[in-house]
Tab-separated table of C-alpha atoms in Angstrom:
chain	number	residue	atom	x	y	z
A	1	UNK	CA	-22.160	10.698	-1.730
A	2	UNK	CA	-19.345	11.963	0.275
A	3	UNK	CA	-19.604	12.790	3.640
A	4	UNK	CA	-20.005	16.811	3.975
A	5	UNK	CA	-16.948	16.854	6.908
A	6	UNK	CA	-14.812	15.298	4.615
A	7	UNK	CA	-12.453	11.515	5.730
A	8	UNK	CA	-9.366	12.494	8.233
A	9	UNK	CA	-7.618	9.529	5.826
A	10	UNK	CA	-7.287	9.743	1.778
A	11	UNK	CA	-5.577	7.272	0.045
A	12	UNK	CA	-4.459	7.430	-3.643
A	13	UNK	CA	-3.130	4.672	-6.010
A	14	UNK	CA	-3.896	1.847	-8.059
A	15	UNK	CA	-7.228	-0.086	-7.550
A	16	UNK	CA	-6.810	-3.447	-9.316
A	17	UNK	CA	-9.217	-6.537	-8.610
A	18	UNK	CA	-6.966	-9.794	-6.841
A	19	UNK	CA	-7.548	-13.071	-9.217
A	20	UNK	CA	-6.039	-15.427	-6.488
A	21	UNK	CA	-5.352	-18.917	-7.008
A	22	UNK	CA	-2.881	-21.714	-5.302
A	23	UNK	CA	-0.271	-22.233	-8.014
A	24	UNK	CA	2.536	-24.601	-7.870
A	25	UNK	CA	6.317	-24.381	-9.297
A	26	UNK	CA	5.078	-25.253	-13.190
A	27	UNK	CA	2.741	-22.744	-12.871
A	28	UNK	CA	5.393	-20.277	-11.700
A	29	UNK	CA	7.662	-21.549	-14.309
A	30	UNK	CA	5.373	-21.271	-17.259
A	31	UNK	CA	5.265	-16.959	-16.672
A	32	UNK	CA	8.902	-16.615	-16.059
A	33	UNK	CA	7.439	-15.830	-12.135
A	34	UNK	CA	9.229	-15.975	-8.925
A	35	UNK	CA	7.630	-17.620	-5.863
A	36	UNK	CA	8.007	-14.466	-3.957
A	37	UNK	CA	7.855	-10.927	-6.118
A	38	UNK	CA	5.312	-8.615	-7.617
A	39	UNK	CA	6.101	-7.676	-11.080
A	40	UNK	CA	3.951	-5.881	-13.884
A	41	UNK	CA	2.805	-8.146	-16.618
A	42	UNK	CA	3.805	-8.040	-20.301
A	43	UNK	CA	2.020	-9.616	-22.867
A	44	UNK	CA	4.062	-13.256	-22.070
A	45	UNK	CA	2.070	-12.984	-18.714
A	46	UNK	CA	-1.631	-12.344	-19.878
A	47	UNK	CA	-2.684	-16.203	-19.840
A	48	UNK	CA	-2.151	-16.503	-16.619
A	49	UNK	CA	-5.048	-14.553	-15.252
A	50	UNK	CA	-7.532	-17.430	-17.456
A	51	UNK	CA	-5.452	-19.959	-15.748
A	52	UNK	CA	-5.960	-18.622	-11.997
A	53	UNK	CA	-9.578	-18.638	-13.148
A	54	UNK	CA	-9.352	-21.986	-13.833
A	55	UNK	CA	-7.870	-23.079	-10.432
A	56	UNK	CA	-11.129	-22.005	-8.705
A	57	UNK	CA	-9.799	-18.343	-7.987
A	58	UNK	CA	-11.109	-15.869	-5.734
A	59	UNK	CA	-11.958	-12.380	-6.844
A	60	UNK	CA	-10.561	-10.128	-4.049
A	61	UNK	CA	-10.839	-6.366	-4.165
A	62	UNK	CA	-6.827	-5.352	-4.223
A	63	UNK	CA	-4.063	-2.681	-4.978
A	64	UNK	CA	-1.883	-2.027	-2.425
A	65	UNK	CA	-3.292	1.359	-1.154
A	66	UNK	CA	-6.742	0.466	-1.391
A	67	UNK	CA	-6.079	-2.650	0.864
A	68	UNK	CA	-4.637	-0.516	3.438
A	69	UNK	CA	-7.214	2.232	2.969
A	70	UNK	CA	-9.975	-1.165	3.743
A	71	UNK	CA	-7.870	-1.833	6.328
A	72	UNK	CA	-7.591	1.322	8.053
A	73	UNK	CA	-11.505	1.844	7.956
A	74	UNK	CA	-11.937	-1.534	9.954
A	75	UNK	CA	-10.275	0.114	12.562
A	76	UNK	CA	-11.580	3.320	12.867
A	77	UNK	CA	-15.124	5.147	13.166
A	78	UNK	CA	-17.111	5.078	9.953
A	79	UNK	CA	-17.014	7.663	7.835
A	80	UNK	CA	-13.120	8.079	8.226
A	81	UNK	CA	-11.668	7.068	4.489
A	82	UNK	CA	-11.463	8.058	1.389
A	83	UNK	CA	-9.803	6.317	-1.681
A	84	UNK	CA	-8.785	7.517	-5.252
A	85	UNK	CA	-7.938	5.851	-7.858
A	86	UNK	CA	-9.351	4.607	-11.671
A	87	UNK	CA	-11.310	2.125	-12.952
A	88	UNK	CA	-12.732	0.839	-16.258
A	89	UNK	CA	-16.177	0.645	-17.058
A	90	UNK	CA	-17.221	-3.029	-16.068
A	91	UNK	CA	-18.469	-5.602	-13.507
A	92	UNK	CA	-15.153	-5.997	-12.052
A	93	UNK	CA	-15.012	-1.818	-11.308
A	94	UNK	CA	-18.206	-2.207	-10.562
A	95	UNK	CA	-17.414	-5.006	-7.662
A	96	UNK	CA	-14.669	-2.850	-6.572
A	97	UNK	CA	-16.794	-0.063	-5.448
A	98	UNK	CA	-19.061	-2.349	-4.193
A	99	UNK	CA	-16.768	-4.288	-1.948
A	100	UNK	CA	-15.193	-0.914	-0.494
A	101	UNK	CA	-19.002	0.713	0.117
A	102	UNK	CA	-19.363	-2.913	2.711
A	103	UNK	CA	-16.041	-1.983	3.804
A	104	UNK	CA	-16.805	1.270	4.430
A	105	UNK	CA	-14.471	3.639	2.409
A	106	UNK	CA	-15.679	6.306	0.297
A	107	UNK	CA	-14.178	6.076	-3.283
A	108	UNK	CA	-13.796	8.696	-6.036
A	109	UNK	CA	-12.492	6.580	-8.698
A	110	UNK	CA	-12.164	8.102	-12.188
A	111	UNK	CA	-13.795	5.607	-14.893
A	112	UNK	CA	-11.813	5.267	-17.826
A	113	UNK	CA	-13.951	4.269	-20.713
A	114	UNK	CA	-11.770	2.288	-22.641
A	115	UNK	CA	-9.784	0.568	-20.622
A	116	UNK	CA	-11.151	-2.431	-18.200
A	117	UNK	CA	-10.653	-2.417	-14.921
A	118	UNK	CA	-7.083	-3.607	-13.659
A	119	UNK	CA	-6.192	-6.754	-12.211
A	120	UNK	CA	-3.619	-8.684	-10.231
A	121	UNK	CA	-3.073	-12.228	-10.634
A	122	UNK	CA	-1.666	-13.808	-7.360
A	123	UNK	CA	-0.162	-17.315	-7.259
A	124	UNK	CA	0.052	-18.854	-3.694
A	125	UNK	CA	2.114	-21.458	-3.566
A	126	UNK	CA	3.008	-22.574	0.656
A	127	UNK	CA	3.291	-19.293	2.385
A	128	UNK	CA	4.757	-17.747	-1.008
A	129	UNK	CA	3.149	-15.518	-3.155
A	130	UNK	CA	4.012	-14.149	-6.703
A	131	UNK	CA	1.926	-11.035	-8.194
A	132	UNK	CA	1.646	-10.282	-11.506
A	133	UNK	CA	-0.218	-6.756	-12.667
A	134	UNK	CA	-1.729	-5.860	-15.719
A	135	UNK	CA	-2.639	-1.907	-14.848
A	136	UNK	CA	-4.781	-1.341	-17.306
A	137	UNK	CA	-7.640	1.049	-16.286
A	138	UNK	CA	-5.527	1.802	-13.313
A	139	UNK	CA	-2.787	2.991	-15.442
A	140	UNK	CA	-5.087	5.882	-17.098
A	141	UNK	CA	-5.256	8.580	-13.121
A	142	UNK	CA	-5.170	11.796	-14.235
A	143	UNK	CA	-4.407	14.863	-12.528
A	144	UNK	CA	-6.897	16.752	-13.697
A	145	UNK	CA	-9.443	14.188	-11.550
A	146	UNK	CA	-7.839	14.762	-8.112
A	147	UNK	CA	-7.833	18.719	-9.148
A	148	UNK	CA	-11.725	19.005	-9.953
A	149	UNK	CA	-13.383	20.547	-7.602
A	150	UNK	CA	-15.429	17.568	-5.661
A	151	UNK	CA	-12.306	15.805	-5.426
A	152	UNK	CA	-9.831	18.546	-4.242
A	153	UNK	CA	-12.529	19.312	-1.339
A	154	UNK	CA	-11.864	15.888	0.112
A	155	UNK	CA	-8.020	16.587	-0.148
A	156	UNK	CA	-8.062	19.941	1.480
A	157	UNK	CA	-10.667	18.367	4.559
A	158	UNK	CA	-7.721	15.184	5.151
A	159	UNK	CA	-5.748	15.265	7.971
A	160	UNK	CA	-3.512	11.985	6.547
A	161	UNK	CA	-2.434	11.122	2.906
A	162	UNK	CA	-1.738	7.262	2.135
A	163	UNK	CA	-0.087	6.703	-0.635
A	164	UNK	CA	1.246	3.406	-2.558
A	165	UNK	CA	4.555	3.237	-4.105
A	166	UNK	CA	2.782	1.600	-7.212
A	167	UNK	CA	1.334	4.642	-8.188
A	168	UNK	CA	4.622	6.159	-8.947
A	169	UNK	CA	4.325	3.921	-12.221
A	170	UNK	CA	1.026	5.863	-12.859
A	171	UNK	CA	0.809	9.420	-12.070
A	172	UNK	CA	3.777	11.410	-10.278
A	173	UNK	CA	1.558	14.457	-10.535
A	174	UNK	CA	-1.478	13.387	-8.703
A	175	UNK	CA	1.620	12.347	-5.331
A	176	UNK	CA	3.206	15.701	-5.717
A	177	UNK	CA	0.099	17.674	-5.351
A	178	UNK	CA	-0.859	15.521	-2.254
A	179	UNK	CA	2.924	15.777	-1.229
A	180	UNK	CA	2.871	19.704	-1.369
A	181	UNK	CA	-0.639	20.203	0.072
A	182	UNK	CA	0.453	17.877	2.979
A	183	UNK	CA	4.026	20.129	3.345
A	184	UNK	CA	1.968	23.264	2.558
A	185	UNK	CA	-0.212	23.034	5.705
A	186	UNK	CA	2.114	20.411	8.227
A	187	UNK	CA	-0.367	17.784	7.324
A	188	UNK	CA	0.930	13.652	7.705
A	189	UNK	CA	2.251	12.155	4.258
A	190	UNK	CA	2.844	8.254	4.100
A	191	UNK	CA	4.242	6.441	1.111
A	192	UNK	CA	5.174	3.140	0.680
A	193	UNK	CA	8.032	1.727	-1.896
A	194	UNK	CA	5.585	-1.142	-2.428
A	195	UNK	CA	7.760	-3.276	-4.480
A	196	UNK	CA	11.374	-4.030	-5.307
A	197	UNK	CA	10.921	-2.806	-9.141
A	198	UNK	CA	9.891	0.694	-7.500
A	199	UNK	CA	12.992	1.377	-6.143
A	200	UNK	CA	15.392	0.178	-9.296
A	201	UNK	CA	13.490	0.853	-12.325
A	202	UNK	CA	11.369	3.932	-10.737
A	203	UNK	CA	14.417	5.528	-8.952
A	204	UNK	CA	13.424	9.513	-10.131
A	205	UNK	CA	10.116	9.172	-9.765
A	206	UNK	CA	10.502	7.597	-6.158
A	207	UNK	CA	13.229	10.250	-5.214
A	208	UNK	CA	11.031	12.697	-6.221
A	209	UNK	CA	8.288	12.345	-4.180
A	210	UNK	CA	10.556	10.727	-1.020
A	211	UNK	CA	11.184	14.396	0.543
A	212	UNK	CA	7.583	14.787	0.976
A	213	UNK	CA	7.416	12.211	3.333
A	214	UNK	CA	6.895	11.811	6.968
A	215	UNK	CA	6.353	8.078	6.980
A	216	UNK	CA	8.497	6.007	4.336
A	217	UNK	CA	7.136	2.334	4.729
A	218	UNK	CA	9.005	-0.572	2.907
A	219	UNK	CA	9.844	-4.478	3.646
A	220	UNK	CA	13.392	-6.269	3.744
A	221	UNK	CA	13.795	-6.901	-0.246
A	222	UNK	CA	13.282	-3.204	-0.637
A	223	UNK	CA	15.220	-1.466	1.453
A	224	UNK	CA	17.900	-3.608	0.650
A	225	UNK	CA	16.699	-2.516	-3.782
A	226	UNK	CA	16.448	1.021	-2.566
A	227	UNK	CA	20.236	0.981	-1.028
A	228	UNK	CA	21.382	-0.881	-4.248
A	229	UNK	CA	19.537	1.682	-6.578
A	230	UNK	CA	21.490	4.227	-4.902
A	231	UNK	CA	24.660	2.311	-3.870
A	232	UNK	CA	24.390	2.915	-0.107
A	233	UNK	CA	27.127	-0.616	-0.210
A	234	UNK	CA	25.221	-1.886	2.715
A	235	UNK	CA	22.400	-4.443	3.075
A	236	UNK	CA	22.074	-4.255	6.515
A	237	UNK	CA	18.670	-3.147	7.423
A	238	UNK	CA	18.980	-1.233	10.547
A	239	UNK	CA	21.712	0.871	8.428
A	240	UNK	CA	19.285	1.143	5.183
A	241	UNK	CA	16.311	2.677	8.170
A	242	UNK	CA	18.529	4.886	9.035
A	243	UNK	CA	19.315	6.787	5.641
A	244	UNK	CA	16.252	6.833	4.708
A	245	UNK	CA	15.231	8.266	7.946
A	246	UNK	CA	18.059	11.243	6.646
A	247	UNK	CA	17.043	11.551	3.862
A	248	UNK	CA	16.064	15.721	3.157
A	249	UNK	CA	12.751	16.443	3.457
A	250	UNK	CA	10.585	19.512	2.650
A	251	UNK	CA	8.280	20.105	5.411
A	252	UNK	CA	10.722	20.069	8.714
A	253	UNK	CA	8.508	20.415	11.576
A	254	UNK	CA	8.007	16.863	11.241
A	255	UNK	CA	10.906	14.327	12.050
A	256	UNK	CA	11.117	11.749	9.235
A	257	UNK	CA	10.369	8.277	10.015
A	258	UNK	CA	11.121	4.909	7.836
A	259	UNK	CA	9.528	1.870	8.920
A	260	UNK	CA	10.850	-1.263	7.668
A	261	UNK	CA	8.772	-4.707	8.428
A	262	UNK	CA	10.311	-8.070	8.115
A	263	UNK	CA	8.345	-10.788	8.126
A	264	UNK	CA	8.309	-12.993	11.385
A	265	UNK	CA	11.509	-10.615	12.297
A	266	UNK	CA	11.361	-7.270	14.318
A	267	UNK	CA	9.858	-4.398	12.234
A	268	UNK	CA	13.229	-2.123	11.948
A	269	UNK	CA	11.862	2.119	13.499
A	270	UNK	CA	14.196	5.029	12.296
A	271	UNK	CA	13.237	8.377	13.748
A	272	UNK	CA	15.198	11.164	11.840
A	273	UNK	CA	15.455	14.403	13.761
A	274	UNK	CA	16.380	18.263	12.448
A	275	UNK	CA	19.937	17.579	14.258
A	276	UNK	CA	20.706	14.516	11.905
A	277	UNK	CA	20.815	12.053	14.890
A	278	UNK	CA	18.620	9.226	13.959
A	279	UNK	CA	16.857	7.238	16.688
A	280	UNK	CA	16.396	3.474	16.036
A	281	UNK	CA	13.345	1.113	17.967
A	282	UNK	CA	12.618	-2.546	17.186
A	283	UNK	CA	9.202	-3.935	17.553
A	284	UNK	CA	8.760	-7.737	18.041
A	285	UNK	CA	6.064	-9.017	15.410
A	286	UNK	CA	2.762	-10.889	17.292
A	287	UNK	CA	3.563	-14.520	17.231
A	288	UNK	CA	0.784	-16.680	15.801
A	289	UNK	CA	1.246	-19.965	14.983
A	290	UNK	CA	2.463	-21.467	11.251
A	291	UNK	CA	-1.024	-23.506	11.619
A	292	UNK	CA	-2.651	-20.487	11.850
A	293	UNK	CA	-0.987	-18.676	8.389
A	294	UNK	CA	-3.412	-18.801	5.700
A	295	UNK	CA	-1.926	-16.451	3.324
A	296	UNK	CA	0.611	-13.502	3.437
A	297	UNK	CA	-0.608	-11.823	0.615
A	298	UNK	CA	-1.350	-7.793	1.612
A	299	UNK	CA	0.298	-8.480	5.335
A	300	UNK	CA	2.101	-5.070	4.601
A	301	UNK	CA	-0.633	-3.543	3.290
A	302	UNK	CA	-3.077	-4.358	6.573
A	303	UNK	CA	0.235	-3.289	8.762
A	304	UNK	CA	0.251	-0.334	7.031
A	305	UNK	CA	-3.914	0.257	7.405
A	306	UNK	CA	-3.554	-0.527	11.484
A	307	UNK	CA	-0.920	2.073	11.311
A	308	UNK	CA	-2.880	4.688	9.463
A	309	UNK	CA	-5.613	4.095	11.735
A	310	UNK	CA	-3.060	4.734	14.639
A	311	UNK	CA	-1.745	7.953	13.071
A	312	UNK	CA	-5.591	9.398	12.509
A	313	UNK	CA	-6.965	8.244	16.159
A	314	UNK	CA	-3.574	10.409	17.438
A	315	UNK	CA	-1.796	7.394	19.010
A	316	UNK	CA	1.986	7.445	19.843
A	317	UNK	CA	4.239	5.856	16.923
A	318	UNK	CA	4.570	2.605	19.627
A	319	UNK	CA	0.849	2.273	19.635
A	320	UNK	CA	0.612	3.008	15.603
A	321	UNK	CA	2.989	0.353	15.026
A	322	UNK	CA	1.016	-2.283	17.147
A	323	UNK	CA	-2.090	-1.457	15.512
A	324	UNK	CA	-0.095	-2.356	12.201
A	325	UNK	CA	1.131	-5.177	13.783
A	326	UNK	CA	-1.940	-6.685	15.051
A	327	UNK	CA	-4.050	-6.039	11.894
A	328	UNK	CA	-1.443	-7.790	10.275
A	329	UNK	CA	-1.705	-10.500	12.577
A	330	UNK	CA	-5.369	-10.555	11.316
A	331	UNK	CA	-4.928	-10.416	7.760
A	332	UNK	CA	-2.705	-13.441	7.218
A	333	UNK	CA	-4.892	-15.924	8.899
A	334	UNK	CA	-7.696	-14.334	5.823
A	335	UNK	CA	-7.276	-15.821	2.420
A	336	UNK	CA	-5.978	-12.822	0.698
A	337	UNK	CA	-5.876	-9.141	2.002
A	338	UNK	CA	-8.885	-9.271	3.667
A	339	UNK	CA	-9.717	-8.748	7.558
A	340	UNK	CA	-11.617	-11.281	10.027
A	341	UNK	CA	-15.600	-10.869	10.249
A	342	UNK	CA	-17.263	-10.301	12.243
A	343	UNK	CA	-15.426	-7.492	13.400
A	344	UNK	CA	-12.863	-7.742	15.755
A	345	UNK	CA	-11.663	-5.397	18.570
A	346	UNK	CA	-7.903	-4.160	18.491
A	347	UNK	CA	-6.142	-4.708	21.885
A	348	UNK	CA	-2.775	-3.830	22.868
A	349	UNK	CA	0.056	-6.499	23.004
């Protein structure tokens, strides 16, 4: 039952159930996969989530935005997330809503009844890993769910929309309506690219929603797909931060800002401004040792939770982005995107 004062955080996207598995290059190989790339699957892919089975995999609750939203809550008092998304009508849905009730977020998934519940198989092979989606369930968000009633009360009671770029695949509509509610009434909007693929085969979809932003997260690979997409001619990160940053946005009494993380290098901090200057910060990542790395896999996505959590508990940006930071720091010594129990407490670097 949702809380009566509503969750200061909602997230929206696609909830998909991690089948994780060390791999190694045949594996990789065999589905036409690259070490390091998320990609949705076609029907040459659907053996392999039988064959991460068969590697002893783990069943990890996943999708991007529902990893951050998990990671967010960890962070913050309870009651202070809500997730949307869709599901099918199984075990694995139900150990989805399961997993995020322990975690703490409130979900409102719609439950398709035909579809099962979607899934991500995730090869790990060294510090690499190689995602491979079959929507399914997740594919079928409607509208019409985040407009009923119940639903649209939990919208209008957020301070902070989350959403992930993989969604843009899914339902434009549903980010548009969060997008305008958020410009409507100066509210915070995040989205994250997510993926290479988002930026160069979901251009429109992506530039659609990109001027209702106030936080535009990405990584390295794409920024650098995003400038390609739109022939920028430059790879150079700082550069990429920067347009984005200027990019035109709808609601202006909030300055546009485009984080973009880098691995082990300094997350790249473009601060637009109604002038058109653009100011630029780098953050040093934590250091933790290479001993210490268990997996990468959802690293952005817990960044992007400790940053939420920042944004809701009214922290500066510099705070927000150390929360992200050490979350982060958190998550990849976890197998998967998961977050260290028992519970630790954040401190500042």
């Amino acid at each position: 039952m949702a809380a009566p004062q509503g969750y200061p955080l909602l997230c929206l996207e696609n909830p998909l159930l991690d089948i994780q598995a060390r791999g190694d290059a045949a594996l990789l190989e065999k589905y036409e996969l690259k070490p390091n790339d998320a990609i949705l699957a076609e029907d040459k892919h659907m053996g392999i989530y039988e064959d991460l089975l068969a590697r002893d995999a783990k069943l990890i609750p996943g999708g991007a935005a529902q990893n951050t939203a998990r990671g967010a809550q960890y962070m913050l008092p309870e009651q202070s997330v809500a997730y949307i998304g869709c599901i099918g009508k199984d075990k694995f849905g139900d150990i989805l809503k399961k997993t995020c009730e322990e975690a703490g977020v409130h979900t409102e998934y719609r439950v398709d009844e035909t579809q099962p519940t979607g899934k991500c198989g995730v090869v790990i092979t060294g510090h690499d890993r190689s995602m491979c989606t079959h929507l399914a369930a997740a594919n079928e968000y409607k509208l019409e769910h985040l407009k009923q009633p119940e639903i649209w009360s939990l919208v209008e009671k957020a301070q902070v929309y989350y959403v992930g770029g993989y969604h843009l695949t899914v339902c434009v509509p549903a980010i548009l309506a969060l997008g305008e509610e958020a410009a409507a009434k100066n509210k915070t909007f995040m989205l994250s690219i997510s993926a290479p693929f988002i930026a160069q085969f979901f251009k429109d979809q992506l530039d659609s929603v990109l001027p209702y932003t106030d936080y535009t997260f990405c990584n390295e690979t794409e920024a650098i797909a995003y400038s390609e997409g739109h022939q920028w001619g430059t790879e150079d990160i700082t550069e990429i931060a920067k347009k984005l940053a200027q990019l035109p946005k709808k609601n202006t009494q909030r300055p546009r800002v485009a984080i973009v993380t880098q691995g082990t290098l300094p997350t790249i901090v473009a601060i637009g401004s109604a002038t058109g200057a653009v100011e630029v910060k780098e953050f040093k990542v934590r250091e933790i040792s290479k001993d210490s790395i268990n997996d990468t896999n959802g690293a952005g996505d817990a960044f992007a939770g400790g940053f939420c959590a920042g944004i809701v508990s009214g922290k500066s940006l510099d705070d927000s982005i150390d929360m992200g930071q050490w979350l982060a720091s958190k998550s990849i010594q976890e197998l998967g995107p998961s977050f260290p129990s028992p519970k630790q407490t954040y401190s500042r670097s």
